[in-house]
Coordinates of C-alpha atoms and ligand atoms in Angstrom, one line a residue:
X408 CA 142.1 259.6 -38.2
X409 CA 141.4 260.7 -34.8
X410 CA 139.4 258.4 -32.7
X411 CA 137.0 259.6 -29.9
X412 CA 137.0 257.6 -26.2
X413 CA 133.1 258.2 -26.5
X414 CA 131.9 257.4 -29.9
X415 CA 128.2 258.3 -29.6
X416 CA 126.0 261.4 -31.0
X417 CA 122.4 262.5 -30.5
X418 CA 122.4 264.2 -33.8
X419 CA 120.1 261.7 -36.2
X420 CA 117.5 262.7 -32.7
X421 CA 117.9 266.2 -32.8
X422 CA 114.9 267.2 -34.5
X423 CA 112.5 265.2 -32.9
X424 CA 113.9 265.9 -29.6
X425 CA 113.7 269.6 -30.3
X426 CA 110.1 268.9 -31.0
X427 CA 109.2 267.2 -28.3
X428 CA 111.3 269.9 -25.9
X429 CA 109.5 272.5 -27.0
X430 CA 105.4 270.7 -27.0
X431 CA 106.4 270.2 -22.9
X432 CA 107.8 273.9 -22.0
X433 CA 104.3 275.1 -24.0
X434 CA 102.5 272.6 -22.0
X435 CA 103.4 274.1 -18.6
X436 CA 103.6 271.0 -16.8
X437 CA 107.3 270.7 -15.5
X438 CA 107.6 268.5 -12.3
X439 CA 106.3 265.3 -11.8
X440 CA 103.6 265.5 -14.7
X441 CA 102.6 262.8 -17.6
X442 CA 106.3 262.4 -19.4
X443 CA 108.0 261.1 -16.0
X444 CA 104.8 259.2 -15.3
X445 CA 105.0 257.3 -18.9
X446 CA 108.7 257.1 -18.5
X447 CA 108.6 255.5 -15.3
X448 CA 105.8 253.1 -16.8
X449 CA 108.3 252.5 -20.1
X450 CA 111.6 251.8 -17.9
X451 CA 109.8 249.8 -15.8
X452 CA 108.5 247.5 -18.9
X453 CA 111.7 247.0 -20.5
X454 CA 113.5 246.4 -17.5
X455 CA 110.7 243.9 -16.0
X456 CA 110.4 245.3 -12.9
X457 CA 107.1 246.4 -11.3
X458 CA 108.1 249.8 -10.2
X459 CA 110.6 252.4 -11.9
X460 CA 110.8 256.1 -9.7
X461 CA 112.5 258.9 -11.9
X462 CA 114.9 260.6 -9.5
X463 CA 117.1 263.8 -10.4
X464 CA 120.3 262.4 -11.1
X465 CA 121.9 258.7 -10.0
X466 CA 123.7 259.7 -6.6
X467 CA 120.8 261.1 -5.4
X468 CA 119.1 257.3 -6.5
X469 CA 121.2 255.7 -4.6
X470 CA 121.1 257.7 -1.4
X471 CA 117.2 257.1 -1.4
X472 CA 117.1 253.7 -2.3
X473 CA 119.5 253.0 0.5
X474 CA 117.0 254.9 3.1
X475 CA 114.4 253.0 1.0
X476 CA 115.5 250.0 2.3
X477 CA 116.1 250.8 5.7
X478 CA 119.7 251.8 6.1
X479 CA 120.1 254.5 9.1
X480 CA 122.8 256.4 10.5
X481 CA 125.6 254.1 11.9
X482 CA 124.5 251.0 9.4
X483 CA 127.6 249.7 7.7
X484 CA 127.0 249.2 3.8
X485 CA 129.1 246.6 1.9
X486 CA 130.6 249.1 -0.7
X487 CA 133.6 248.1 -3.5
X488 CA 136.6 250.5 -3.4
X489 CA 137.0 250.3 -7.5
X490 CA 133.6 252.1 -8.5
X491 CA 132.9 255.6 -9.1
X492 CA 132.9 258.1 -6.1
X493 CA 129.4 258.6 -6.1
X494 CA 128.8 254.8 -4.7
X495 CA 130.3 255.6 -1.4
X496 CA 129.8 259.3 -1.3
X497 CA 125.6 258.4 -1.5
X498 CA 126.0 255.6 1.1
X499 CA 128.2 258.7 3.4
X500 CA 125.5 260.9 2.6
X501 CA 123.2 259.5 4.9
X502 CA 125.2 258.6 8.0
X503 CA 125.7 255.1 6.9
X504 CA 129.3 253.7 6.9
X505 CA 130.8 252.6 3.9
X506 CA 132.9 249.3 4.5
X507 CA 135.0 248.5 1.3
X508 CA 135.1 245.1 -0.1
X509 CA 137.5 244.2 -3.1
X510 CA 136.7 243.2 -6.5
X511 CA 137.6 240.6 -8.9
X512 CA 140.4 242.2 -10.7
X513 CA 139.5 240.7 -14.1
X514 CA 135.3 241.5 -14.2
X515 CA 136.7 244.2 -12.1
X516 CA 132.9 243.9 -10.0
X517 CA 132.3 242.6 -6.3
X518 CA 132.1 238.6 -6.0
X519 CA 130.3 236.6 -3.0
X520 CA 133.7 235.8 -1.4
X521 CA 134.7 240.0 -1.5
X522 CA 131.3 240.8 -0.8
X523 CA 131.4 238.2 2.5
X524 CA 134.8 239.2 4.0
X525 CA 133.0 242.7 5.0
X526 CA 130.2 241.6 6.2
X527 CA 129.9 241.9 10.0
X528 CA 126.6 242.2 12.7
X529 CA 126.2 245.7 11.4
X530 CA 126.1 245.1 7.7
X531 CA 122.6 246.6 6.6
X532 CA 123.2 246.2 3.0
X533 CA 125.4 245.7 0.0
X534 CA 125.9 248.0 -2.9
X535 CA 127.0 245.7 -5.7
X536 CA 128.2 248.5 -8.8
X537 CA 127.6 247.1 -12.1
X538 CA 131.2 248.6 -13.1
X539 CA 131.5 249.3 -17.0
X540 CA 129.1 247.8 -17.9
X541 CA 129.7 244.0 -17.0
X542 CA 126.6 243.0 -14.3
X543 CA 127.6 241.9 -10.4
X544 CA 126.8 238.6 -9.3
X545 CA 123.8 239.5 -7.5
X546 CA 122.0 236.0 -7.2
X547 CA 125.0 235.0 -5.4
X548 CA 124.8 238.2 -3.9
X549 CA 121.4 237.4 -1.7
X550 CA 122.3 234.5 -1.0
X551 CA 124.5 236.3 2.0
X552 CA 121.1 237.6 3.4
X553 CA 121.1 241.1 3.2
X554 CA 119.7 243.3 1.1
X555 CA 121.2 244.2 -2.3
X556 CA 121.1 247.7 -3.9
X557 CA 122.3 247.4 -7.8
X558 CA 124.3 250.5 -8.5
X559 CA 123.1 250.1 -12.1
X560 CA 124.5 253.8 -13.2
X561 CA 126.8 251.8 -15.8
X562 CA 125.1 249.2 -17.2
X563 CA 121.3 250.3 -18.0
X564 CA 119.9 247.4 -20.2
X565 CA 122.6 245.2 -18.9
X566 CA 121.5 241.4 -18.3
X567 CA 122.4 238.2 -16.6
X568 CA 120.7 235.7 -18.1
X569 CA 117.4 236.6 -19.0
X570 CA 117.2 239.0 -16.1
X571 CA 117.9 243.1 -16.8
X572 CA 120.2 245.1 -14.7
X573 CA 117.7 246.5 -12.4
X574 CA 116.1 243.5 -11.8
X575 CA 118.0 241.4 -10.2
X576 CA 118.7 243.1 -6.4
X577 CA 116.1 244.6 -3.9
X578 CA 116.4 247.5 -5.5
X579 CA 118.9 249.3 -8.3
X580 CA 120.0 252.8 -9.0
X581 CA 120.2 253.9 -12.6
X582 CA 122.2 257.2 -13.9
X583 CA 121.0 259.3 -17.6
X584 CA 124.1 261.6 -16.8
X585 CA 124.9 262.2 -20.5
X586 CA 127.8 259.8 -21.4
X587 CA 125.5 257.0 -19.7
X588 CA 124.3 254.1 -21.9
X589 CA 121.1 256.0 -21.9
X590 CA 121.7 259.8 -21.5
X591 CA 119.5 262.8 -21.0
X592 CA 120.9 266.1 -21.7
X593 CA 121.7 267.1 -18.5
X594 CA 121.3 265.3 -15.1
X595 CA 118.6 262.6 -14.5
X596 CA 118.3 259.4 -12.4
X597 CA 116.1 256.4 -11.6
X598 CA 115.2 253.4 -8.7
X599 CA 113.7 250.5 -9.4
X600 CA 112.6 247.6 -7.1
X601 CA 109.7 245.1 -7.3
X602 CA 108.7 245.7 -3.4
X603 CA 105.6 247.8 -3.5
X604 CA 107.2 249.4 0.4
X605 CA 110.2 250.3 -1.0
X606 CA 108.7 251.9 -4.3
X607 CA 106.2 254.0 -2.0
X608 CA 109.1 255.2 0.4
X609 CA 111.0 256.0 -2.8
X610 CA 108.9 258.6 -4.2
X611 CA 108.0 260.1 -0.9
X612 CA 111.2 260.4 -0.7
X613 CA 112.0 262.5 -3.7
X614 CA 108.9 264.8 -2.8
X615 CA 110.5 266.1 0.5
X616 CA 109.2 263.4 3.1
X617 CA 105.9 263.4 1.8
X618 CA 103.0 261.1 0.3
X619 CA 100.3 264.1 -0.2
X620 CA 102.3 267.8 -0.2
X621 CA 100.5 268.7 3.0
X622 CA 102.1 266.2 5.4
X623 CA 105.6 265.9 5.4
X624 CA 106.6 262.3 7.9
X625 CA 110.1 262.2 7.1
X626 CA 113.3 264.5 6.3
X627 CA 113.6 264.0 2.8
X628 CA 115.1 265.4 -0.8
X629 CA 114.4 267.9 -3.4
X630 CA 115.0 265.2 -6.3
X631 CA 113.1 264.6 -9.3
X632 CA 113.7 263.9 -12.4
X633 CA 112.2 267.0 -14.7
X634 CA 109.5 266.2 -17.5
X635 CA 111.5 267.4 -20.1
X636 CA 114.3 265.3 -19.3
X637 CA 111.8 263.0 -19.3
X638 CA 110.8 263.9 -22.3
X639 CA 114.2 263.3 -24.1
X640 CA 114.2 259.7 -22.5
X641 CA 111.1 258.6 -23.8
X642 CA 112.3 259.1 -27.1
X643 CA 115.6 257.8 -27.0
X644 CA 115.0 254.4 -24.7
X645 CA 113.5 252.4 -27.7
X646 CA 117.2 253.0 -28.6
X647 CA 118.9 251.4 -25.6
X648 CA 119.3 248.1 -27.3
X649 CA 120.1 248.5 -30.5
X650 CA 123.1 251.1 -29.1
X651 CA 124.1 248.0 -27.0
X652 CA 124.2 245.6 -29.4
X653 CA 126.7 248.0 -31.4
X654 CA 128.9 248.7 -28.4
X655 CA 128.7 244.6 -28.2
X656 CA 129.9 244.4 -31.6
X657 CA 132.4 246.7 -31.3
X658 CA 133.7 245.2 -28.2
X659 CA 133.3 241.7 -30.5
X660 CA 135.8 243.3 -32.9
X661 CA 138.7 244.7 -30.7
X662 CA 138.7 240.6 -29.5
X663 CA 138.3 239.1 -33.2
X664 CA 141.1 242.0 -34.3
X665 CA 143.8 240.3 -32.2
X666 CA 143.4 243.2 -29.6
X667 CA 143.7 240.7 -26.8
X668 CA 147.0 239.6 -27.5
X669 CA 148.5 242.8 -26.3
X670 CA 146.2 243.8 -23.6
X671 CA 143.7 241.7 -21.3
X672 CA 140.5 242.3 -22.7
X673 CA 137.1 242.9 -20.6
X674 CA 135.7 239.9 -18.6
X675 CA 132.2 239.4 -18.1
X676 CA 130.9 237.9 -15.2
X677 CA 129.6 234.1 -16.1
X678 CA 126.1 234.7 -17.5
X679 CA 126.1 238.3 -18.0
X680 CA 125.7 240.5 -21.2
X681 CA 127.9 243.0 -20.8
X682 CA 126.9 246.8 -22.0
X683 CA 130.4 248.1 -22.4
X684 CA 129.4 251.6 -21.0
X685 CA 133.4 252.1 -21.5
X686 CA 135.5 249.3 -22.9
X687 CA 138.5 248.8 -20.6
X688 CA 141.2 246.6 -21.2
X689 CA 144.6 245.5 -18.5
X690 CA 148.1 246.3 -18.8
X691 CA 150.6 246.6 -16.7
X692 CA 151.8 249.4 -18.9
X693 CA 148.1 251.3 -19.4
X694 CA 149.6 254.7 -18.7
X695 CA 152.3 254.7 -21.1
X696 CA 149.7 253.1 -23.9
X697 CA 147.4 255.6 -23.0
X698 CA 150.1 258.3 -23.7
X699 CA 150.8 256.2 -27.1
X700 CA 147.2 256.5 -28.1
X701 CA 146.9 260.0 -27.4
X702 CA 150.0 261.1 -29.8
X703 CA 147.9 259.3 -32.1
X704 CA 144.6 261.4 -31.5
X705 CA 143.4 258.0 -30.1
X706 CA 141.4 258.4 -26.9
X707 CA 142.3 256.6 -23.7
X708 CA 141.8 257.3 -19.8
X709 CA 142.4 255.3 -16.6
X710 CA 139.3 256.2 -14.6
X711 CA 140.1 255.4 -11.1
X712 CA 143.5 255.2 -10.9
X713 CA 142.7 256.0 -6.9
X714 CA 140.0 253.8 -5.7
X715 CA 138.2 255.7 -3.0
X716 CA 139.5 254.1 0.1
X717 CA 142.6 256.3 -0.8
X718 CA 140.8 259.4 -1.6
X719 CA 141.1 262.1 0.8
X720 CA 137.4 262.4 1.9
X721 CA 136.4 258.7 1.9
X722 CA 140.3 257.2 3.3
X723 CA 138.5 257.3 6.6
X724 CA 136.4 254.7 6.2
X725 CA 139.3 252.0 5.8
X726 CA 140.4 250.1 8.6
X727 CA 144.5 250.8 9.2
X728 CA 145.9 248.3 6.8
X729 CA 143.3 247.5 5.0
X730 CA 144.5 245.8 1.6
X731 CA 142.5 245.3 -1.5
X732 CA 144.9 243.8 -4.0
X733 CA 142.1 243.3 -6.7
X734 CA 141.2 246.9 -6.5
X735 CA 144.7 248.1 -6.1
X736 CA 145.3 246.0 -9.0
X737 CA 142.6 246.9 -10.9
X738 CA 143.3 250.6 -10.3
X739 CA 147.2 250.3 -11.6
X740 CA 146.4 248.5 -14.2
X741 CA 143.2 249.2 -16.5
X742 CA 142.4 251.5 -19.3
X743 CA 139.4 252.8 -20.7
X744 CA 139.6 252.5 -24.7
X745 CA 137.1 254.2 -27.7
X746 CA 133.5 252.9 -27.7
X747 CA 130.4 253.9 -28.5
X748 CA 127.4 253.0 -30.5
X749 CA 129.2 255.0 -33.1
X750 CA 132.6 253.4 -33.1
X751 CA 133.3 252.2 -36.6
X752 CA 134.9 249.3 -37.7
X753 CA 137.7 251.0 -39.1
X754 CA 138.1 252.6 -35.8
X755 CA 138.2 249.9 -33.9
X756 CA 141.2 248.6 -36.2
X757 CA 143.0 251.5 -36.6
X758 CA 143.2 251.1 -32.7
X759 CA 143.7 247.8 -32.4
X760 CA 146.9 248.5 -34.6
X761 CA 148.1 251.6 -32.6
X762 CA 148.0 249.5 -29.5
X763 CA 150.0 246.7 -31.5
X764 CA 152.9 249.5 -32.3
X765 CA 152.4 250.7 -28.8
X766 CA 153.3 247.7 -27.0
X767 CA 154.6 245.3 -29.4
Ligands
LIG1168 C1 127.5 258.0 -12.9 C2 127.6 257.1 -11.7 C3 126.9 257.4 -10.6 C4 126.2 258.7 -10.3 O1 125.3 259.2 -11.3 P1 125.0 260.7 -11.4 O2 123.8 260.8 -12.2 O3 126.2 261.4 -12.1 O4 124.8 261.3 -10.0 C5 126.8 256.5 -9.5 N1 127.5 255.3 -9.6 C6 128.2 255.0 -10.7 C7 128.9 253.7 -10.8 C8 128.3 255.9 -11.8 O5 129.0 255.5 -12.9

């Protein structure tokens, strides 16, 4: 039986997404109308923050929510290495200068002590990437002093503690990209932030430098989220949790079906409820296992195998000799394994046992 990396489908919502499609492009109303307004007010309420600001996809969220809170050209921005590319190419974006900071190599996320080793009298902020799934340390986070953007693109209904994802920084970014925990069909993004400054800089923001359409004050972005993705996400975030809770069962079974005695399993960060946006496991021999797997029509993928202070448009950023053994590590060594809302117990052990063969 094969087994898919990304066991989800939108099928059982088909019908009432197509319905719901087609009452907004008869309505007219495609920019900024009532479904991003009620979306914004939805996320907002299940991720108890006071403001949620529908953007048009998650890099562009995190360029604004950095300008949002006050990062200019020249600012340095405490950035991991081991994230996706988007992270630093956003903080790039707007003149700011990403300084790399390692991870943890087992949560594979930023920690206080990586987080403080990059600071310097220029730091203007910290980007603290909720990788995976697994949620940053971010109360430890601001106690550094700075402000703390959550790069929440991974881990949307996320929580440490009681506290979402999304809650717990200055502001956060959020990503509906379609293999996100919650997915649009096509591109769609979010900020959220309880500070009523940064909320109102946000969405003038996304509206070309402007609070009214008649006066533009700043250089801005074209960048909203559209009301028909809007739309879709209305109808599929009463979802969110329940499609966690299955990716945390699934993720409950690899562990319980002996997984972790061939591989080391994913390490949440003390306190936090991880979301296993993709469930990736350690080994020090992940590519051949991945090549196992896929002989067996079992998915498997390293991710970021180069961690972006070795990729050729970001390398400049890093110092001469810069090391970041827990990202270097990390990089080598982890692998992205089936998951998914959809993942079925017998999936998970037919997997479980190919890894077994694999490596045993
Ligand atoms: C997906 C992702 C982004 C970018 O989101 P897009 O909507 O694709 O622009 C940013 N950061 C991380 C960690 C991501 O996984």
């Amino acid at each position: 039986m094969a087994v898919p990396l990304f066991a989800t489908t939108l099928e059982p919502h088909m019908p009432a997404i197509a319905e719901r499609l087609a009452a907004v492009a008869r309505g007219g109303r495609y920019i900024l109308g009532p479904e991003v307004e009620a979306f914004e007010a939805e996320l907002a309420e299940q991720l108890g923050v006071r403001h949620a600001i529908g953007v048009a996809n998650g890099t562009d969220a995190l360029a604004i929510a950095l300008r949002a809170l006050g990062v200019e050209p020249g600012d340095e921005v405490v950035c991991p290495s081991f994230t996706f590319y988007a992270t630093v190419e956003a903080t790039a974006s707007i003149g700011a200068i990403p300084v790399y900071c390692d991870v943890d190599p087992e949560t594979m996320c930023v920690t206080a002590e990586t987080v403080r080793a990059a600071i310097t009298p220029r730091t203007k902020a910290i980007v603290a990437v909720h990788l995976f799934g697994n949620v940053a340390p971010v109360p430890e986070l601001r106690e550094l002093g700075l402000p703390v953007l959550e790069d929440a693109a991974q881990a949307t209904g996320a929580r440490l503690g009681d506290v979402r994802a999304g809650a717990l920084g200055d502001a956060a970014t959020f990503s509906f990209f379609p293999s996100k925990n919650l997915p649009c069909l096509g591109d769609g993004g979010a900020v959220t932030t309880d500070d009523d400054a940064v909320a109102q800089r946000v969405r003038r923001l996304r509206f070309h430098g402007s609070d009214d359409k008649k006066t533009f004050v700043e250089v801005g972005y074209n960048s909203r989220l559209d009301e028909l993705q809007a739309a879709v996400l209305r109808l599929l975030l009463p979802e969110l949790d329940g499609w966690n809770a299955a990716r945390r069962a699934a993720a409950d079974r690899y562990a319980a079906g002996g997984l972790g005695d061939h591989v080391a399993l994913p390490a949440p960060v003390a306190g936090a409820e991880h979301v296993h946006h993709l469930y990736v496991v350690r080994s020090d021999r992940a590519d051949e296992l991945a090549a196992a797997l896929a002989a067996q029509g079992i998915g498997a993928r390293g991710y970021y195998r180069t961690p972006i202070h070795l990729q050729p448009a970001t390398a400049g950023f890093a110092p001469a000799g810069l090391e970041l053994p827990g990202t270097e590590l990390a990089a080598r060594t982890h692998l992205a394994l089936p998951m998914g809302p959809e993942l079925t117990a017998a999936q998970v052990d037919e997997t479980v046992a190919a890894v077994a063969a694999a490596l045993g």
